[in-house]
Structure formats: C-alpha cells, structure tokens
Amino acid sequence: MVFETGSGDEWLTEVLRRRLAPFQVMFSLLGVSNTARRQDGSWRIRINGRKTIDAEVELQKHSNEWELLVSNGPSPVSADQEHVQEFVSLFIWVYQSRPTDRVTVLRNIITLYTTNIAGLLDEIENIHASARTNFNVYIEDSVDEFIDFQQEVSRYVFETQREISNLRRDLSNAVSKDLFRVFGFILVTGVGVVSQISKVTNARNALGIALIPVGIYMILSLVGIRGLNKQFDSIESSREDYYNLYERFLDEQILDDITDSEADSDLKTQFKRGVKLYYGLFGILLAITIYLVIDLLLTSGPATKLLTEILSS
C-alpha cells in the first residue's frame, strides 16, 4: 500500500504516511509469510526460509496512534519512514513478476539476516538489495538447471526410441524368419517325415503327426512375440514414471513437445501394428494347424476326405 496525496501538501502526506505505516508493515508481512492465521484478534505468521520465523502480530490503537505489536522481538515495532517505504517497495517488487520464485528467494534472505520482525525492518535495505541480487543468480541457475533437465529428458527419449526401434526390428525379423521356418518345416515334413512315417502308418496319420511339431513351434513363436510386447510395455511404463518425475521441473507444454514427437508416435504405432499382424497371422496358422491335426487324427472330417481324394487320384 503506497500512499500519495497528489495535493502537494507535504505535511499532510507525512502525517498520513506515519499513521498508515503500521498497516503497511502488517500487510507486507502477511504478503511475504508462508502462513498467516487469524487468532484472538492477532495474526500468527510463519516465514520459512533457511530458518523459521514465528511471530504473533497485532495492530492496536494507543493514544490515537496505531501500533504494531509483535510477540517475537521488541514491541511495539518502531521503524522510520524510509524503512517502511523500503519494505513496501520490496513487497511490490516481489509481486510484480514471478512472485512464486521471488518470494521463495526473499524468505531465504530474510531468515538469514534476522530471526524477528524488528530485525527484518532494521535490515530491510540489505534484505531488499540481497533479494534482488540473489534472485538474478537464482534465475541464472534455474536456466542452467532447466537446460540440463531438458537435455536429460531428450537423451532419455532418444535412448528409449532406440530401444523401441530395436524391438520393432526384432519383430520384423521374427515375422519373416518364423514364416519361412513354418513353411519350410511343413515342406520338409511333407516330403521327408511323412514318407518315413507312412511306412508304419497311413498318410493321414503321418501328416497329422507331422503337423504337431509345426503347431508347437508356432506356439513358442507367439510366446516369444509376447515377450517382445512385454518389453515394449515395460519401456512405456518406465517412460511414464520418468516423465512424472520431471513434471516438477519442466513446463508441461515443453515436456510434451520433447516426449510427444511424431517420430516417437510413428515408432510406437508401427510396433503395435506389427504385434497385431504377427498375432493375427500366426494365430490363424496355429488355428489351421490345430484343426488339421484334430481332423486328421481324431474326427476324419473334411481335411481327411480331401486328403483321401488327392491320394486316390
């Protein structure tokens, strides 16, 4: 609260400033305190910094003059106009821009200079100058820290992208290799194994028995892909925990810009599509294999009839 009459009457201005000084100090104290609680006509305030200042402050009228009474230190608080105006100026500076950062710096400085309210006013000029200087240092350190955090998150995103890229490559290789192996296995068993087994049993049973290892191989392949998918889920879960940790240090929009890149989204989408394709393709092949084994060895269904017709022709 800064008072100016604008009338040019210096005497009146001085009188009003003197009368309002306790109110200015009170409101400034409330503004820079961590907590302020009204109790029994007074305010219980706490300033937490490097140390802690606890005090009860109260405005009382005495002989037509308002006084500021405090429980911590000399009371009533007496301060000349220069100190009061310096405190008000400091209060205005704190809430002018970036109040959260500035008030944090100020509380640390206050508790380094004094442990009571009277000492705060006595040292207000030094506190004000030190708060401004240390805030500039705080900003520089914050910028350096911000850049470090940003680079750390960027490195982490790059490393996890590389891991997902490796998983996607392993998945692509698995699809091509497993398809080749399945059809090669079928061809080998059809030509070699069936011809050997058919010497002791008929072709239908031989083919059904030969398809069992093919089905087992496809089951093992699906289990392997499930393992890749679990690795992907583990990476995503670790990412989520990592990003939640750095939300306290980086702006949400900046964090999103780093983590939600188009390349990253494409990698995840391609991997998920690959997993679905693999499950779909090998799921169908496994279902066909199981059906053929059951048909040939147990039920003598359509596949058995088709095989019989082929062999008879």
PDB file of C-alpha atoms in Angstrom:
ATOM      1  CA  MET A   1       0.000   0.000   0.000  1.00  0.00           C
ATOM      2  CA  VAL A   2       1.736   3.202  -1.196  1.00  0.00           C
ATOM      3  CA  PHE A   3       0.111   6.489  -0.283  1.00  0.00           C
ATOM      4  CA  GLU A   4       0.349   9.690  -2.327  1.00  0.00           C
ATOM      5  CA  THR A   5      -1.991  12.659  -1.839  1.00  0.00           C
ATOM      6  CA  GLY A   6      -1.186  14.337  -5.102  1.00  0.00           C
ATOM      7  CA  SER A   7      -2.107  17.667  -3.444  1.00  0.00           C
ATOM      8  CA  GLY A   8       1.385  18.986  -2.868  1.00  0.00           C
ATOM      9  CA  ASP A   9       0.717  19.223   0.887  1.00  0.00           C
ATOM     10  CA  GLU A  10       3.889  17.588   2.224  1.00  0.00           C
ATOM     11  CA  TRP A  11       2.876  17.944   5.858  1.00  0.00           C
ATOM     12  CA  LEU A  12      -0.409  16.074   5.315  1.00  0.00           C
ATOM     13  CA  THR A  13       1.348  13.415   3.293  1.00  0.00           C
ATOM     14  CA  GLU A  14       3.868  12.888   6.078  1.00  0.00           C
ATOM     15  CA  VAL A  15       1.159  12.615   8.736  1.00  0.00           C
ATOM     16  CA  LEU A  16      -0.813  10.070   6.695  1.00  0.00           C
ATOM     17  CA  ARG A  17       2.273   8.031   5.973  1.00  0.00           C
ATOM     18  CA  ARG A  18       3.179   7.929   9.651  1.00  0.00           C
ATOM     19  CA  ARG A  19      -0.331   6.871  10.652  1.00  0.00           C
ATOM     20  CA  LEU A  20      -0.543   4.239   7.908  1.00  0.00           C
ATOM     21  CA  ALA A  21       2.962   2.856   8.451  1.00  0.00           C
ATOM     22  CA  PRO A  22       1.877   0.065  10.871  1.00  0.00           C
ATOM     23  CA  PHE A  23      -0.770  -1.057   8.361  1.00  0.00           C
ATOM     24  CA  GLN A  24       1.778  -1.077   5.536  1.00  0.00           C
ATOM     25  CA  VAL A  25       4.163  -3.193   7.576  1.00  0.00           C
ATOM     26  CA  MET A  26       1.363  -5.547   8.642  1.00  0.00           C
ATOM     27  CA  PHE A  27       0.076  -6.109   5.080  1.00  0.00           C
ATOM     28  CA  SER A  28       3.616  -6.558   3.747  1.00  0.00           C
ATOM     29  CA  LEU A  29       4.361  -9.120   6.466  1.00  0.00           C
ATOM     30  CA  LEU A  30       1.208 -11.048   5.634  1.00  0.00           C
ATOM     31  CA  GLY A  31       2.167 -10.930   1.949  1.00  0.00           C
ATOM     32  CA  VAL A  32       5.627 -12.467   2.387  1.00  0.00           C
ATOM     33  CA  SER A  33       4.714 -15.046   5.051  1.00  0.00           C
ATOM     34  CA  ASN A  34       4.278 -18.729   4.269  1.00  0.00           C
ATOM     35  CA  THR A  35       1.286 -18.974   6.569  1.00  0.00           C
ATOM     36  CA  ALA A  36      -0.889 -16.392   8.280  1.00  0.00           C
ATOM     37  CA  ARG A  37      -3.721 -17.367  10.606  1.00  0.00           C
ATOM     38  CA  ARG A  38      -6.115 -15.072  12.437  1.00  0.00           C
ATOM     39  CA  GLN A  39      -6.475 -15.931  16.122  1.00  0.00           C
ATOM     40  CA  ASP A  40      -7.896 -13.927  19.056  1.00  0.00           C
ATOM     41  CA  GLY A  41      -7.511 -10.570  17.342  1.00  0.00           C
ATOM     42  CA  SER A  42      -3.917 -11.143  16.211  1.00  0.00           C
ATOM     43  CA  TRP A  43      -2.186 -12.843  13.289  1.00  0.00           C
ATOM     44  CA  ARG A  44       0.060 -15.849  13.745  1.00  0.00           C
ATOM     45  CA  ILE A  45       2.572 -15.728  10.918  1.00  0.00           C
ATOM     46  CA  ARG A  46       5.406 -18.001   9.855  1.00  0.00           C
ATOM     47  CA  ILE A  47       8.234 -17.317   7.428  1.00  0.00           C
ATOM     48  CA  ASN A  48      10.088 -20.439   6.323  1.00  0.00           C
ATOM     49  CA  GLY A  49      13.459 -19.975   4.694  1.00  0.00           C
ATOM     50  CA  ARG A  50      16.900 -21.150   5.707  1.00  0.00           C
ATOM     51  CA  LYS A  51      15.496 -20.807   9.204  1.00  0.00           C
ATOM     52  CA  THR A  52      11.998 -20.198  10.552  1.00  0.00           C
ATOM     53  CA  ILE A  53      10.485 -17.038  11.998  1.00  0.00           C
ATOM     54  CA  ASP A  54       7.312 -17.499  14.053  1.00  0.00           C
ATOM     55  CA  ALA A  55       5.521 -14.454  15.426  1.00  0.00           C
ATOM     56  CA  GLU A  56       2.173 -13.071  16.513  1.00  0.00           C
ATOM     57  CA  VAL A  57       1.456  -9.606  15.120  1.00  0.00           C
ATOM     58  CA  GLU A  58      -1.400  -7.316  16.076  1.00  0.00           C
ATOM     59  CA  LEU A  59      -2.486  -3.777  15.335  1.00  0.00           C
ATOM     60  CA  GLN A  60      -3.548  -1.801  18.415  1.00  0.00           C
ATOM     61  CA  LYS A  61      -4.590   1.787  18.855  1.00  0.00           C
ATOM     62  CA  HIS A  62      -2.751   3.683  21.568  1.00  0.00           C
ATOM     63  CA  SER A  63      -3.237   7.405  22.219  1.00  0.00           C
ATOM     64  CA  ASN A  64      -4.878   7.900  18.833  1.00  0.00           C
ATOM     65  CA  GLU A  65      -1.930   6.203  17.115  1.00  0.00           C
ATOM     66  CA  TRP A  66      -1.842   2.705  15.657  1.00  0.00           C
ATOM     67  CA  GLU A  67       0.978   0.454  16.803  1.00  0.00           C
ATOM     68  CA  LEU A  68       2.205  -2.901  15.547  1.00  0.00           C
ATOM     69  CA  LEU A  69       2.698  -5.337  18.415  1.00  0.00           C
ATOM     70  CA  VAL A  70       4.752  -8.494  17.927  1.00  0.00           C
ATOM     71  CA  SER A  71       5.463 -11.494  20.150  1.00  0.00           C
ATOM     72  CA  ASN A  72       8.910 -12.055  18.692  1.00  0.00           C
ATOM     73  CA  GLY A  73      11.350  -9.225  19.387  1.00  0.00           C
ATOM     74  CA  PRO A  74      10.912  -5.608  20.516  1.00  0.00           C
ATOM     75  CA  SER A  75       7.289  -4.456  20.686  1.00  0.00           C
ATOM     76  CA  PRO A  76       5.717  -2.239  19.539  1.00  0.00           C
ATOM     77  CA  VAL A  77       7.714  -2.236  16.330  1.00  0.00           C
ATOM     78  CA  SER A  78       9.200   1.134  15.580  1.00  0.00           C
ATOM     79  CA  ALA A  79      10.542   1.893  12.141  1.00  0.00           C
ATOM     80  CA  ASP A  80      11.315   5.106  10.346  1.00  0.00           C
ATOM     81  CA  GLN A  81       9.513   6.013   7.145  1.00  0.00           C
ATOM     82  CA  GLU A  82      12.463   5.073   4.973  1.00  0.00           C
ATOM     83  CA  HIS A  83      12.430   1.515   6.299  1.00  0.00           C
ATOM     84  CA  VAL A  84       8.672   1.239   5.917  1.00  0.00           C
ATOM     85  CA  GLN A  85       8.759   2.514   2.329  1.00  0.00           C
ATOM     86  CA  GLU A  86      11.675   0.172   1.596  1.00  0.00           C
ATOM     87  CA  PHE A  87       9.586  -2.771   2.849  1.00  0.00           C
ATOM     88  CA  VAL A  88       6.617  -1.672   0.742  1.00  0.00           C
ATOM     89  CA  SER A  89       8.889  -1.284  -2.283  1.00  0.00           C
ATOM     90  CA  LEU A  90      10.229  -4.797  -1.657  1.00  0.00           C
ATOM     91  CA  PHE A  91       6.692  -6.152  -1.393  1.00  0.00           C
ATOM     92  CA  ILE A  92       5.761  -4.531  -4.728  1.00  0.00           C
ATOM     93  CA  TRP A  93       8.885  -5.972  -6.373  1.00  0.00           C
ATOM     94  CA  VAL A  94       8.061  -9.486  -5.136  1.00  0.00           C
ATOM     95  CA  TYR A  95       4.576  -9.477  -6.626  1.00  0.00           C
ATOM     96  CA  GLN A  96       5.439  -7.559  -9.770  1.00  0.00           C
ATOM     97  CA  SER A  97       6.699 -10.593 -11.698  1.00  0.00           C
ATOM     98  CA  ARG A  98       7.326 -14.288 -10.994  1.00  0.00           C
ATOM     99  CA  PRO A  99       6.017 -13.938  -7.410  1.00  0.00           C
ATOM    100  CA  THR A 100       6.474 -17.627  -6.531  1.00  0.00           C
ATOM    101  CA  ASP A 101      10.198 -17.564  -7.330  1.00  0.00           C
ATOM    102  CA  ARG A 102      10.806 -14.109  -5.863  1.00  0.00           C
ATOM    103  CA  VAL A 103       9.029 -14.726  -2.576  1.00  0.00           C
ATOM    104  CA  THR A 104      10.957 -18.002  -2.160  1.00  0.00           C
ATOM    105  CA  VAL A 105      14.259 -16.164  -2.562  1.00  0.00           C
ATOM    106  CA  LEU A 106      13.097 -13.377  -0.228  1.00  0.00           C
ATOM    107  CA  ARG A 107      12.095 -15.755   2.577  1.00  0.00           C
ATOM    108  CA  ASN A 108      15.511 -17.384   2.474  1.00  0.00           C
ATOM    109  CA  ILE A 109      17.225 -13.973   2.628  1.00  0.00           C
ATOM    110  CA  ILE A 110      15.022 -12.701   5.471  1.00  0.00           C
ATOM    111  CA  THR A 111      15.768 -15.695   7.701  1.00  0.00           C
ATOM    112  CA  LEU A 112      19.497 -15.381   7.022  1.00  0.00           C
ATOM    113  CA  TYR A 113      19.510 -11.741   8.205  1.00  0.00           C
ATOM    114  CA  THR A 114      17.202 -11.931  11.223  1.00  0.00           C
ATOM    115  CA  THR A 115      15.069 -14.097  13.484  1.00  0.00           C
ATOM    116  CA  ASN A 116      12.426 -11.494  14.410  1.00  0.00           C
ATOM    117  CA  ILE A 117      10.185  -8.854  12.856  1.00  0.00           C
ATOM    118  CA  ALA A 118      12.026  -5.858  14.290  1.00  0.00           C
ATOM    119  CA  GLY A 119      15.282  -7.151  12.813  1.00  0.00           C
ATOM    120  CA  LEU A 120      13.561  -7.555   9.465  1.00  0.00           C
ATOM    121  CA  LEU A 121      12.749  -3.834   9.385  1.00  0.00           C
ATOM    122  CA  ASP A 122      16.187  -2.829  10.667  1.00  0.00           C
ATOM    123  CA  GLU A 123      17.871  -4.834   7.894  1.00  0.00           C
ATOM    124  CA  ILE A 124      15.266  -4.147   5.221  1.00  0.00           C
ATOM    125  CA  GLU A 125      17.619  -2.257   2.899  1.00  0.00           C
ATOM    126  CA  ASN A 126      20.191  -5.047   2.967  1.00  0.00           C
ATOM    127  CA  ILE A 127      17.471  -7.662   2.612  1.00  0.00           C
ATOM    128  CA  HIS A 128      15.977  -5.839  -0.370  1.00  0.00           C
ATOM    129  CA  ALA A 129      19.307  -5.486  -2.167  1.00  0.00           C
ATOM    130  CA  SER A 130      20.318  -9.058  -1.375  1.00  0.00           C
ATOM    131  CA  ALA A 131      16.958 -10.443  -2.549  1.00  0.00           C
ATOM    132  CA  ARG A 132      17.295  -8.724  -5.933  1.00  0.00           C
ATOM    133  CA  THR A 133      20.897  -9.875  -6.369  1.00  0.00           C
ATOM    134  CA  ASN A 134      20.198 -13.453  -5.327  1.00  0.00           C
ATOM    135  CA  PHE A 135      17.105 -13.599  -7.498  1.00  0.00           C
ATOM    136  CA  ASN A 136      19.256 -12.819 -10.561  1.00  0.00           C
ATOM    137  CA  VAL A 137      21.611 -15.634  -9.531  1.00  0.00           C
ATOM    138  CA  TYR A 138      18.584 -17.868  -8.920  1.00  0.00           C
ATOM    139  CA  ILE A 139      17.311 -17.133 -12.442  1.00  0.00           C
ATOM    140  CA  GLU A 140      20.694 -17.957 -13.983  1.00  0.00           C
ATOM    141  CA  ASP A 141      20.907 -21.190 -12.001  1.00  0.00           C
ATOM    142  CA  SER A 142      17.306 -22.009 -12.904  1.00  0.00           C
ATOM    143  CA  VAL A 143      18.024 -21.507 -16.601  1.00  0.00           C
ATOM    144  CA  ASP A 144      21.109 -23.740 -16.415  1.00  0.00           C
ATOM    145  CA  GLU A 145      19.154 -26.307 -14.427  1.00  0.00           C
ATOM    146  CA  PHE A 146      16.270 -26.108 -16.886  1.00  0.00           C
ATOM    147  CA  ILE A 147      18.608 -26.711 -19.836  1.00  0.00           C
ATOM    148  CA  ASP A 148      20.182 -29.661 -18.006  1.00  0.00           C
ATOM    149  CA  PHE A 149      16.766 -31.157 -17.316  1.00  0.00           C
ATOM    150  CA  GLN A 150      15.682 -30.591 -20.912  1.00  0.00           C
ATOM    151  CA  GLN A 151      18.818 -32.271 -22.259  1.00  0.00           C
ATOM    152  CA  GLU A 152      18.455 -35.153 -19.808  1.00  0.00           C
ATOM    153  CA  VAL A 153      14.854 -35.799 -20.897  1.00  0.00           C
ATOM    154  CA  SER A 154      15.827 -35.511 -24.579  1.00  0.00           C
ATOM    155  CA  ARG A 155      18.608 -38.065 -24.090  1.00  0.00           C
ATOM    156  CA  TYR A 156      16.242 -40.414 -22.307  1.00  0.00           C
ATOM    157  CA  VAL A 157      13.637 -40.100 -25.063  1.00  0.00           C
ATOM    158  CA  PHE A 158      16.303 -40.804 -27.704  1.00  0.00           C
ATOM    159  CA  GLU A 159      17.552 -43.885 -25.835  1.00  0.00           C
ATOM    160  CA  THR A 160      14.066 -45.315 -25.375  1.00  0.00           C
ATOM    161  CA  GLN A 161      13.254 -44.587 -29.016  1.00  0.00           C
ATOM    162  CA  ARG A 162      16.314 -46.618 -29.958  1.00  0.00           C
ATOM    163  CA  GLU A 163      15.128 -49.472 -27.722  1.00  0.00           C
ATOM    164  CA  ILE A 164      11.670 -49.405 -29.338  1.00  0.00           C
ATOM    165  CA  SER A 165      13.295 -49.273 -32.777  1.00  0.00           C
ATOM    166  CA  ASN A 166      15.326 -52.378 -31.886  1.00  0.00           C
ATOM    167  CA  LEU A 167      12.159 -54.132 -30.714  1.00  0.00           C
ATOM    168  CA  ARG A 168      10.431 -53.236 -33.963  1.00  0.00           C
ATOM    169  CA  ARG A 169      13.373 -54.613 -35.952  1.00  0.00           C
ATOM    170  CA  ASP A 170      13.355 -57.821 -33.904  1.00  0.00           C
ATOM    171  CA  LEU A 171       9.631 -58.128 -34.547  1.00  0.00           C
ATOM    172  CA  SER A 172      10.049 -57.682 -38.315  1.00  0.00           C
ATOM    173  CA  ASN A 173      12.835 -60.252 -38.364  1.00  0.00           C
ATOM    174  CA  ALA A 174      10.730 -62.646 -36.319  1.00  0.00           C
ATOM    175  CA  VAL A 175       7.811 -62.372 -38.758  1.00  0.00           C
ATOM    176  CA  SER A 176       9.924 -63.123 -41.830  1.00  0.00           C
ATOM    177  CA  LYS A 177      12.058 -65.823 -40.189  1.00  0.00           C
ATOM    178  CA  ASP A 178       9.164 -67.592 -38.492  1.00  0.00           C
ATOM    179  CA  LEU A 179       7.056 -67.613 -41.661  1.00  0.00           C
ATOM    180  CA  PHE A 180       9.983 -69.037 -43.607  1.00  0.00           C
ATOM    181  CA  ARG A 181      10.612 -71.655 -40.933  1.00  0.00           C
ATOM    182  CA  VAL A 182       6.957 -72.660 -40.654  1.00  0.00           C
ATOM    183  CA  PHE A 183       6.516 -73.179 -44.400  1.00  0.00           C
ATOM    184  CA  GLY A 184       9.948 -74.800 -44.660  1.00  0.00           C
ATOM    185  CA  PHE A 185       9.059 -77.084 -41.779  1.00  0.00           C
ATOM    186  CA  ILE A 186       5.799 -78.026 -43.446  1.00  0.00           C
ATOM    187  CA  LEU A 187       7.600 -78.741 -46.722  1.00  0.00           C
ATOM    188  CA  VAL A 188      10.273 -80.845 -45.048  1.00  0.00           C
ATOM    189  CA  THR A 189       7.778 -82.825 -43.004  1.00  0.00           C
ATOM    190  CA  GLY A 190       5.547 -83.277 -46.020  1.00  0.00           C
ATOM    191  CA  VAL A 191       8.318 -84.702 -48.146  1.00  0.00           C
ATOM    192  CA  GLY A 192      10.589 -86.429 -45.621  1.00  0.00           C
ATOM    193  CA  VAL A 193       8.847 -87.208 -42.360  1.00  0.00           C
ATOM    194  CA  VAL A 194       5.548 -88.248 -43.930  1.00  0.00           C
ATOM    195  CA  SER A 195       7.310 -90.616 -46.291  1.00  0.00           C
ATOM    196  CA  GLN A 196       9.049 -92.298 -43.348  1.00  0.00           C
ATOM    197  CA  ILE A 197       6.067 -92.410 -41.002  1.00  0.00           C
ATOM    198  CA  SER A 198       3.807 -93.678 -43.811  1.00  0.00           C
ATOM    199  CA  LYS A 199       5.813 -96.918 -43.800  1.00  0.00           C
ATOM    200  CA  VAL A 200       4.345 -97.742 -40.390  1.00  0.00           C
ATOM    201  CA  THR A 201       1.002 -95.970 -40.668  1.00  0.00           C
ATOM    202  CA  ASN A 202      -1.242 -94.405 -43.294  1.00  0.00           C
ATOM    203  CA  ALA A 203      -0.650 -90.986 -44.902  1.00  0.00           C
ATOM    204  CA  ARG A 204      -3.454 -89.331 -42.945  1.00  0.00           C
ATOM    205  CA  ASN A 205      -1.946 -90.223 -39.568  1.00  0.00           C
ATOM    206  CA  ALA A 206       1.536 -89.448 -40.840  1.00  0.00           C
ATOM    207  CA  LEU A 207       0.534 -85.932 -41.900  1.00  0.00           C
ATOM    208  CA  GLY A 208      -1.362 -85.314 -38.669  1.00  0.00           C
ATOM    209  CA  ILE A 209       1.632 -86.402 -36.569  1.00  0.00           C
ATOM    210  CA  ALA A 210       3.996 -84.305 -38.700  1.00  0.00           C
ATOM    211  CA  LEU A 211       1.905 -81.179 -38.121  1.00  0.00           C
ATOM    212  CA  ILE A 212       2.182 -81.418 -34.304  1.00  0.00           C
ATOM    213  CA  PRO A 213       5.783 -80.048 -34.164  1.00  0.00           C
ATOM    214  CA  VAL A 214       4.689 -77.244 -36.515  1.00  0.00           C
ATOM    215  CA  GLY A 215       1.941 -76.258 -34.075  1.00  0.00           C
ATOM    216  CA  ILE A 216       4.352 -76.397 -31.138  1.00  0.00           C
ATOM    217  CA  TYR A 217       6.823 -74.165 -32.982  1.00  0.00           C
ATOM    218  CA  MET A 218       4.112 -71.580 -33.696  1.00  0.00           C
ATOM    219  CA  ILE A 219       3.064 -71.583 -30.036  1.00  0.00           C
ATOM    220  CA  LEU A 220       6.666 -70.950 -28.997  1.00  0.00           C
ATOM    221  CA  SER A 221       6.900 -68.164 -31.608  1.00  0.00           C
ATOM    222  CA  LEU A 222       3.784 -66.478 -30.218  1.00  0.00           C
ATOM    223  CA  VAL A 223       5.248 -66.729 -26.699  1.00  0.00           C
ATOM    224  CA  GLY A 224       8.426 -65.053 -27.982  1.00  0.00           C
ATOM    225  CA  ILE A 225       6.454 -62.174 -29.505  1.00  0.00           C
ATOM    226  CA  ARG A 226       4.549 -61.814 -26.246  1.00  0.00           C
ATOM    227  CA  GLY A 227       7.933 -61.330 -24.580  1.00  0.00           C
ATOM    228  CA  LEU A 228       8.789 -58.531 -27.026  1.00  0.00           C
ATOM    229  CA  ASN A 229       5.442 -56.922 -26.325  1.00  0.00           C
ATOM    230  CA  LYS A 230       6.103 -57.082 -22.572  1.00  0.00           C
ATOM    231  CA  GLN A 231       9.459 -55.360 -23.118  1.00  0.00           C
ATOM    232  CA  PHE A 232       7.633 -52.613 -25.010  1.00  0.00           C
ATOM    233  CA  ASP A 233       5.089 -52.219 -22.184  1.00  0.00           C
ATOM    234  CA  SER A 234       7.942 -52.080 -19.665  1.00  0.00           C
ATOM    235  CA  ILE A 235       9.649 -49.282 -21.631  1.00  0.00           C
ATOM    236  CA  GLU A 236       6.392 -47.321 -21.812  1.00  0.00           C
ATOM    237  CA  SER A 237       5.783 -47.769 -18.075  1.00  0.00           C
ATOM    238  CA  SER A 238       9.323 -46.610 -17.253  1.00  0.00           C
ATOM    239  CA  ARG A 239       8.833 -43.624 -19.541  1.00  0.00           C
ATOM    240  CA  GLU A 240       5.636 -42.653 -17.760  1.00  0.00           C
ATOM    241  CA  ASP A 241       7.342 -42.790 -14.347  1.00  0.00           C
ATOM    242  CA  TYR A 242      10.310 -40.802 -15.689  1.00  0.00           C
ATOM    243  CA  TYR A 243       8.095 -38.094 -17.206  1.00  0.00           C
ATOM    244  CA  ASN A 244       6.065 -37.809 -13.988  1.00  0.00           C
ATOM    245  CA  LEU A 245       9.324 -37.199 -12.104  1.00  0.00           C
ATOM    246  CA  TYR A 246      10.360 -34.354 -14.422  1.00  0.00           C
ATOM    247  CA  GLU A 247       6.903 -32.708 -14.476  1.00  0.00           C
ATOM    248  CA  ARG A 248       8.024 -30.851 -11.322  1.00  0.00           C
ATOM    249  CA  PHE A 249      10.983 -29.285 -13.137  1.00  0.00           C
ATOM    250  CA  LEU A 250       9.736 -28.638 -16.673  1.00  0.00           C
ATOM    251  CA  ASP A 251       6.706 -26.851 -18.014  1.00  0.00           C
ATOM    252  CA  GLU A 252       4.012 -29.297 -19.155  1.00  0.00           C
ATOM    253  CA  GLN A 253       3.952 -27.908 -22.701  1.00  0.00           C
ATOM    254  CA  ILE A 254       7.744 -28.117 -23.043  1.00  0.00           C
ATOM    255  CA  LEU A 255       7.742 -31.676 -21.683  1.00  0.00           C
ATOM    256  CA  ASP A 256       5.027 -32.645 -24.158  1.00  0.00           C
ATOM    257  CA  ASP A 257       6.988 -31.107 -27.036  1.00  0.00           C
ATOM    258  CA  ILE A 258      10.023 -33.224 -26.113  1.00  0.00           C
ATOM    259  CA  THR A 259       8.235 -36.504 -25.421  1.00  0.00           C
ATOM    260  CA  ASP A 260       5.347 -36.497 -27.917  1.00  0.00           C
ATOM    261  CA  SER A 261       7.334 -36.238 -31.146  1.00  0.00           C
ATOM    262  CA  GLU A 262       5.945 -37.503 -34.437  1.00  0.00           C
ATOM    263  CA  ALA A 263       8.861 -39.919 -34.862  1.00  0.00           C
ATOM    264  CA  ASP A 264       8.200 -41.387 -31.419  1.00  0.00           C
ATOM    265  CA  SER A 265       4.493 -41.839 -32.166  1.00  0.00           C
ATOM    266  CA  ASP A 266       5.309 -43.493 -35.518  1.00  0.00           C
ATOM    267  CA  LEU A 267       7.689 -45.954 -33.846  1.00  0.00           C
ATOM    268  CA  LYS A 268       5.113 -46.992 -31.260  1.00  0.00           C
ATOM    269  CA  THR A 269       2.331 -47.245 -33.842  1.00  0.00           C
ATOM    270  CA  GLN A 270       4.456 -49.392 -36.167  1.00  0.00           C
ATOM    271  CA  PHE A 271       5.457 -51.720 -33.337  1.00  0.00           C
ATOM    272  CA  LYS A 272       1.858 -52.174 -32.161  1.00  0.00           C
ATOM    273  CA  ARG A 273       0.704 -52.839 -35.729  1.00  0.00           C
ATOM    274  CA  GLY A 274       3.497 -55.376 -36.157  1.00  0.00           C
ATOM    275  CA  VAL A 275       2.477 -57.201 -32.984  1.00  0.00           C
ATOM    276  CA  LYS A 276      -1.159 -57.306 -34.092  1.00  0.00           C
ATOM    277  CA  LEU A 277      -0.125 -58.551 -37.545  1.00  0.00           C
ATOM    278  CA  TYR A 278       2.038 -61.272 -36.017  1.00  0.00           C
ATOM    279  CA  TYR A 279      -0.648 -62.384 -33.581  1.00  0.00           C
ATOM    280  CA  GLY A 280      -3.269 -62.357 -36.331  1.00  0.00           C
ATOM    281  CA  LEU A 281      -1.172 -64.209 -38.920  1.00  0.00           C
ATOM    282  CA  PHE A 282       0.298 -66.848 -36.657  1.00  0.00           C
ATOM    283  CA  GLY A 283      -2.928 -67.165 -34.718  1.00  0.00           C
ATOM    284  CA  ILE A 284      -4.702 -68.105 -37.945  1.00  0.00           C
ATOM    285  CA  LEU A 285      -1.910 -70.509 -38.947  1.00  0.00           C
ATOM    286  CA  LEU A 286      -1.959 -72.108 -35.491  1.00  0.00           C
ATOM    287  CA  ALA A 287      -5.736 -72.475 -35.610  1.00  0.00           C
ATOM    288  CA  ILE A 288      -5.496 -74.120 -39.040  1.00  0.00           C
ATOM    289  CA  THR A 289      -2.744 -76.447 -37.805  1.00  0.00           C
ATOM    290  CA  ILE A 290      -4.722 -77.480 -34.725  1.00  0.00           C
ATOM    291  CA  TYR A 291      -7.808 -78.036 -36.850  1.00  0.00           C
ATOM    292  CA  LEU A 292      -5.880 -80.210 -39.305  1.00  0.00           C
ATOM    293  CA  VAL A 293      -4.297 -82.289 -36.523  1.00  0.00           C
ATOM    294  CA  ILE A 294      -7.701 -82.903 -34.910  1.00  0.00           C
ATOM    295  CA  ASP A 295      -9.327 -83.597 -38.289  1.00  0.00           C
ATOM    296  CA  LEU A 296      -6.627 -85.994 -39.487  1.00  0.00           C
ATOM    297  CA  LEU A 297      -6.039 -87.878 -36.231  1.00  0.00           C
ATOM    298  CA  LEU A 298      -9.418 -87.784 -34.488  1.00  0.00           C
ATOM    299  CA  THR A 299     -12.520 -86.737 -36.389  1.00  0.00           C
ATOM    300  CA  SER A 300     -11.844 -87.711 -40.036  1.00  0.00           C
ATOM    301  CA  GLY A 301     -13.533 -84.521 -41.231  1.00  0.00           C
ATOM    302  CA  PRO A 302     -13.302 -82.524 -44.467  1.00  0.00           C
ATOM    303  CA  ALA A 303      -9.489 -82.346 -44.446  1.00  0.00           C
ATOM    304  CA  THR A 304      -9.258 -86.141 -44.207  1.00  0.00           C
ATOM    305  CA  LYS A 305     -11.707 -86.575 -47.069  1.00  0.00           C
ATOM    306  CA  LEU A 306      -9.779 -84.054 -49.203  1.00  0.00           C
ATOM    307  CA  LEU A 307      -6.501 -85.867 -48.492  1.00  0.00           C
ATOM    308  CA  THR A 308      -8.076 -89.209 -49.359  1.00  0.00           C
ATOM    309  CA  GLU A 309      -9.345 -87.848 -52.685  1.00  0.00           C
ATOM    310  CA  ILE A 310      -5.912 -86.390 -53.503  1.00  0.00           C
ATOM    311  CA  LEU A 311      -4.136 -89.643 -52.709  1.00  0.00           C
ATOM    312  CA  SER A 312      -6.694 -91.759 -54.597  1.00  0.00           C
ATOM    313  CA  SER A 313      -6.410 -89.626 -57.691  1.00  0.00           C
TER     314      SER A 313
END
